[in-house]
Amino acid sequence: MDQSVLTPDTDPRERVRAIMYHLARFDNTAQHTWFVEIVRAFLGFEGERVTLADCTWLCDQAERFMAQPDWEEQVWHRAHLEKLFLTNDFDDPLTGFNTARYVPCLRTDDLVFHLDRPEVMHRLEKATDLTNLKNVGKLREALGKLFDHFTRNGARACAISLPPDFSPKPVTPGEMAADPRAFSYGLFWMLAEHCRDFKLPFDLMIGVNRKVYEKGVYQGQDLFDQRTSLIQYAKLFNAFPDVTFCVSVLSSGQNQELVSFSWIFPNVVTHGHWWYSNIPAYIEQDLRARLQAVPKTKQIGYYSDAYKLEFVLPKFNMYRRILAQVLADDFLRTRLASEAQAMELARLLLRDNARRIFNLT
Amino acid sequence: MDQSVLTPDTDPRERVRAIMYHLARFDNTAQHTWFVEIVRAFLGFEGERVTLADCTWLCDQAERFMAQPDWEEQVWHRAHLEKLFLTNDFDDPLTGFNTARYVPCLRTDDLVFHLDRPEVMHRLEKATDLTNLKNVGKLREALGKLFDHFTRNGARACAISLPPDFSPKPVTPGEMAADPRAFSYGLFWMLAEHCRDFKLPFDLMIGVNRKVYEKGVYQGQDLFDQRTSLIQYAKLFNAFPDVTFCVSVLSSGQNQELVSFSWIFPNVVTHGHWWYSNIPAYIEQDLRARLQAVPKTKQIGYYSDAYKLEFVLPKFNMYRRILAQVLADDFLRTRLASEAQAMELARLLLRDNARRIFNLT
Amino acid sequence: MDQSVLTPDTDPRERVRAIMYHLARFDNTAQHTWFVEIVRAFLGFEGERVTLADCTWLCDQAERFMAQPDWEEQVWHRAHLEKLFLTNDFDDPLTGFNTARYVPCLRTDDLVFHLDRPEVMHRLEKATDLTNLKNVGKLREALGKLFDHFTRNGARACAISLPPDFSPKPVTPGEMAADPRAFSYGLFWMLAEHCRDFKLPFDLMIGVNRKVYEKGVYQGQDLFDQRTSLIQYAKLFNAFPDVTFCVSVLSSGQNQELVSFSWIFPNVVTHGHWWYSNIPAYIEQDLRARLQAVPKTKQIGYYSDAYKLEFVLPKFNMYRRILAQVLADDFLRTRLASEAQAMELARLLLRDNARRIFNLT
């Protein structure tokens, strides 16, 4: 479709209409299912498929409902939300929102991969009130300030997404200065050291190549390369036994590695079903393997981006349905667990493991 | 088994007998299922397993039926065939058959990988009536002549099979002259340019290594290397937004890449279940993922080699049975689609998408 | 958990208690299922989950039962064992046990990968009564002596586990002397030559990286790298058409390669569901593909380490249950096989193929 109608300066109703017009072309997909579940759950839609003819009514409903002062509260309630994890830029002041509800999390892609850009360096200088950050000692001091700021404001994790060929190891300051790749490894290693010192879990989202489809919309450009291995992180996992690594992967092939690494490494935890793996066919087989081989206390069942609050409900419902089916098929029908035990397993994956690992009170 | 009985100079009935003798060793396989379905559908066989004792009767039946002057018509009718795609050598005169029924398609493996062989170069010179084809300008002119000849004769696609390490990019004439690998990339790139100019889809069959089992029979020597990625084609997909790339892959691992690339790139289409992926266990999981994540208009459900016309029926029946099961399980039982919608989805995958993408009238 | 309680000098009952204490953390896993099945089948336990409270009773039962002079016989009988394959160090005298029951097998990891260690070289010198084994001719003579010793004592296979990047090829004595990697390839190639000459199948367990988790317990340190391919063994499979290679792989991704290589190479046989693939979710999909594409005579269904005799029963039961389900779903319900034919298939995979391939009388 023509991307020009997707820009902010298009009239919102025109934008909605343009998208709806194309909806029928992918009404087979999981993404479409999420959309229909949103309009049914939150906008009072009662049909099974949305057509262009529903556009005006849906927009009217959305405007009316979302203008209600307690709409956030309503969505929060209907989606059974307790806490929601953000990913915040490293220079986020972390003010203006309820950090007990919206849990801050230090997103570090910019630091590891873009600190050579003057504007990113400038942001870091400003956020830490430090200069001369090309000096590795100073840089470490800056990271310390960020971790201090974030943990004081309730941050519960450090997070980063990593390309398929990333293979971190300790490097010297001299190596960091000489080579951008070594710089990334060195800075990443310092982040792990701070996670250890500040007792934060480190969320690793492994395998994404950025800007592959050059003309794609924002978040519609990235893809992966299946030729990657968790063995690239063996040094890291060995070096930081006290840091819990919550690992997300992009393919079912690498999920088998993740299952095996979580089986062997005490500090590696399975984390959700990320991005291109976030469809029922892959969730189901990846989940089955995790449930059969990874200790139940080491699995965070699900998480997903929710650019809008309403997005949480259909995504978690999709996961819950698959989890229910897998528990029924692999644990109840095989008599490996009672219903009460299966429910406990579900609760660990959906809630209790996350609360324990991210140290939520 | 001894390959000598498989040569053309063996008496055909002896050849059949030799194969039948070994049939029981693989009567568990999908391939065996196809064979049994052929003799049941076309030769009037009523048993479940074929044994040596059935040999004479089956040969008699085959000779009797296949000698009927309208046998082609009968098979065509029983298999519900509308069109059948060929893959033609680049120097095929494309005469002597009904191109409305047997749709020509320009197969280009020889051009991209074997033009350094004198006999292939000679065939190209003869087919295009041009000489001095080591000159890149001349070579481009030759390709233009081939595309012109093929499209005038009703060709609907350009096709090629590619090894796992192929990673095409634009190269200069100088680079093409200096290095065989660069030559392949350059010629492949020119083919994509011609697909764009002649408005032909480009069928890419990705991942096959030729002549791995050295003593194998024809078509029984090739295998794959799972260490390959569609990221190798990102430059190509970006450079030719107007060319539809119908992509076939060899492994379930790479199918997840294909699902993701078709989800993101508007010009990448999923294409069948190729070769080592063409068995129910892999078709089922690959198909489920495609149906859940790739827009329904961007999927060509199935195709397969049919060295003999009779081969089409059992292969497509296998696919249709799996498709029916997946639609029932993932769309009807989950109430994501009505029966009519599931039927429309099936029709797109089995027929309508191919007709639209290959511009059949 | 604290590893110190796992050492041999901990009181056995304390060790059991420490493990039981942690059991609930992985009571969702296949490994836990095996344990429960052992205590139910052999120790008379009647519950569904074992808790700390059961510790004393279970230890009492174990002591009582396992002290019975015919305990080995009882386990053998209940597990329906006929033969059990060992993997013996190359310098094992192969005395002191019934080799008709406990079939010897020459394990060769030490030779291929650790002959540069003086103690290993010394063991080889001692076992063969030869010296100067850095000389390739002498080394070959030594291997001949080992094969002679093993086959005289009833050995039925040569076996080795191999790292993901192993890519064997013939090398010259000079190359072997110059480079440890080439030495490994050369020695491995000699082993294949001896397998050919002594008519032994060669078990290849492909893909394991040793000592990845540095602090892990014995057998709890190894992991894999999915970036590996059976194409690395194409030269080997071509060079030794008379050697049967029983190939085990570690991932579902590589299982698809194995299915394809066994489909094409007459001398490649699928061998069990190894290690990280040895859980129901992966066995099921790997098995389905094998049953649909690999000739039924070329599949050894299952094997697994059994550090204690009691371990055989639950592991094979797991496999048998999955095999029964796959045969029911893919062969009986689809009417591709009668019950008798499905039973024959099961018998080939569970018993008859192994007896034929390993030449058991």
Coordinates of C-alpha atoms in Angstrom, one line a residue, chain A residues 226-229 231-232 234 238 241 251 253-257 259-261 263-266 285 288-297 299 331 335-338 341 345, chain C residues 24-31 33 48-49 209 211-215 219-227 250-253 275-282 284-286:
Chain A
Q226 CA 19.2 -17.9 11.1
R227 CA 23.0 -18.4 11.1
T228 CA 23.6 -17.4 14.7
S229 CA 24.3 -19.4 17.9
I231 CA 27.5 -20.4 21.8
Q232 CA 28.5 -16.8 21.0
A234 CA 29.0 -18.8 26.4
N238 CA 30.3 -18.1 32.3
P241 CA 27.1 -16.4 37.2
S251 CA 13.7 -18.5 15.4
G253 CA 16.0 -23.3 15.4
Q254 CA 17.6 -21.0 17.9
N255 CA 14.8 -21.8 20.4
Q256 CA 16.2 -25.3 20.6
E257 CA 19.6 -23.8 21.5
V259 CA 16.1 -24.6 25.6
S260 CA 19.5 -26.4 25.9
F261 CA 21.4 -23.4 27.2
W263 CA 18.8 -26.5 30.7
I264 CA 22.6 -26.3 31.4
F265 CA 23.4 -22.7 32.5
P266 CA 21.8 -21.8 35.9
Q285 CA 6.4 -25.9 19.3
R288 CA 6.4 -27.5 24.2
A289 CA 10.1 -27.9 24.2
R290 CA 10.6 -25.4 27.0
L291 CA 8.0 -27.0 29.2
Q292 CA 9.6 -30.5 28.7
A293 CA 13.2 -29.5 29.2
V294 CA 13.7 -26.2 31.1
P295 CA 13.1 -26.1 34.9
K296 CA 9.7 -24.5 35.5
T297 CA 11.2 -21.7 37.6
Q299 CA 10.8 -19.7 32.2
F331 CA 0.6 -32.7 30.8
R335 CA -1.2 -37.7 33.2
L336 CA 2.1 -36.0 33.9
A337 CA 0.3 -33.3 36.0
S338 CA -2.9 -32.8 37.8
Q341 CA -0.2 -28.7 39.0
L345 CA 2.9 -24.2 36.0
Chain C
A24 CA 10.2 -29.7 42.5
R25 CA 11.9 -27.0 40.5
F26 CA 12.0 -29.2 37.4
D27 CA 9.1 -31.5 38.0
N28 CA 7.8 -30.3 34.6
T29 CA 10.7 -31.9 32.7
A30 CA 11.1 -35.1 30.7
Q31 CA 14.1 -35.9 33.0
T33 CA 9.3 -38.1 34.3
E48 CA 2.8 -39.3 41.2
R49 CA 5.3 -36.9 42.6
N209 CA 30.9 -28.6 21.9
K211 CA 33.0 -27.8 28.4
V212 CA 30.8 -24.8 27.4
Y213 CA 29.4 -24.3 30.9
E214 CA 32.7 -24.3 32.7
K215 CA 31.3 -24.9 36.2
Q219 CA 28.1 -34.4 31.5
G220 CA 26.5 -31.1 32.4
Q221 CA 28.9 -28.8 30.6
D222 CA 28.4 -29.6 26.9
L223 CA 26.2 -27.7 24.4
F224 CA 25.9 -27.3 20.7
D225 CA 26.1 -24.7 17.9
Q226 CA 23.3 -25.0 15.4
R227 CA 25.6 -23.7 12.7
L250 CA 21.6 -32.6 18.2
S251 CA 19.0 -30.4 16.7
S252 CA 15.8 -30.6 14.8
G253 CA 17.3 -28.3 12.2
W275 CA 20.8 -35.6 24.1
Y276 CA 19.2 -32.2 23.6
S277 CA 16.9 -33.7 21.0
N278 CA 15.8 -36.4 23.4
I279 CA 12.6 -34.8 24.6
P280 CA 9.1 -35.6 23.3
A281 CA 8.6 -32.3 21.4
Y282 CA 11.7 -32.9 19.3
E284 CA 8.0 -36.4 17.7
Q285 CA 8.7 -34.0 14.9
D286 CA 12.1 -35.6 14.0

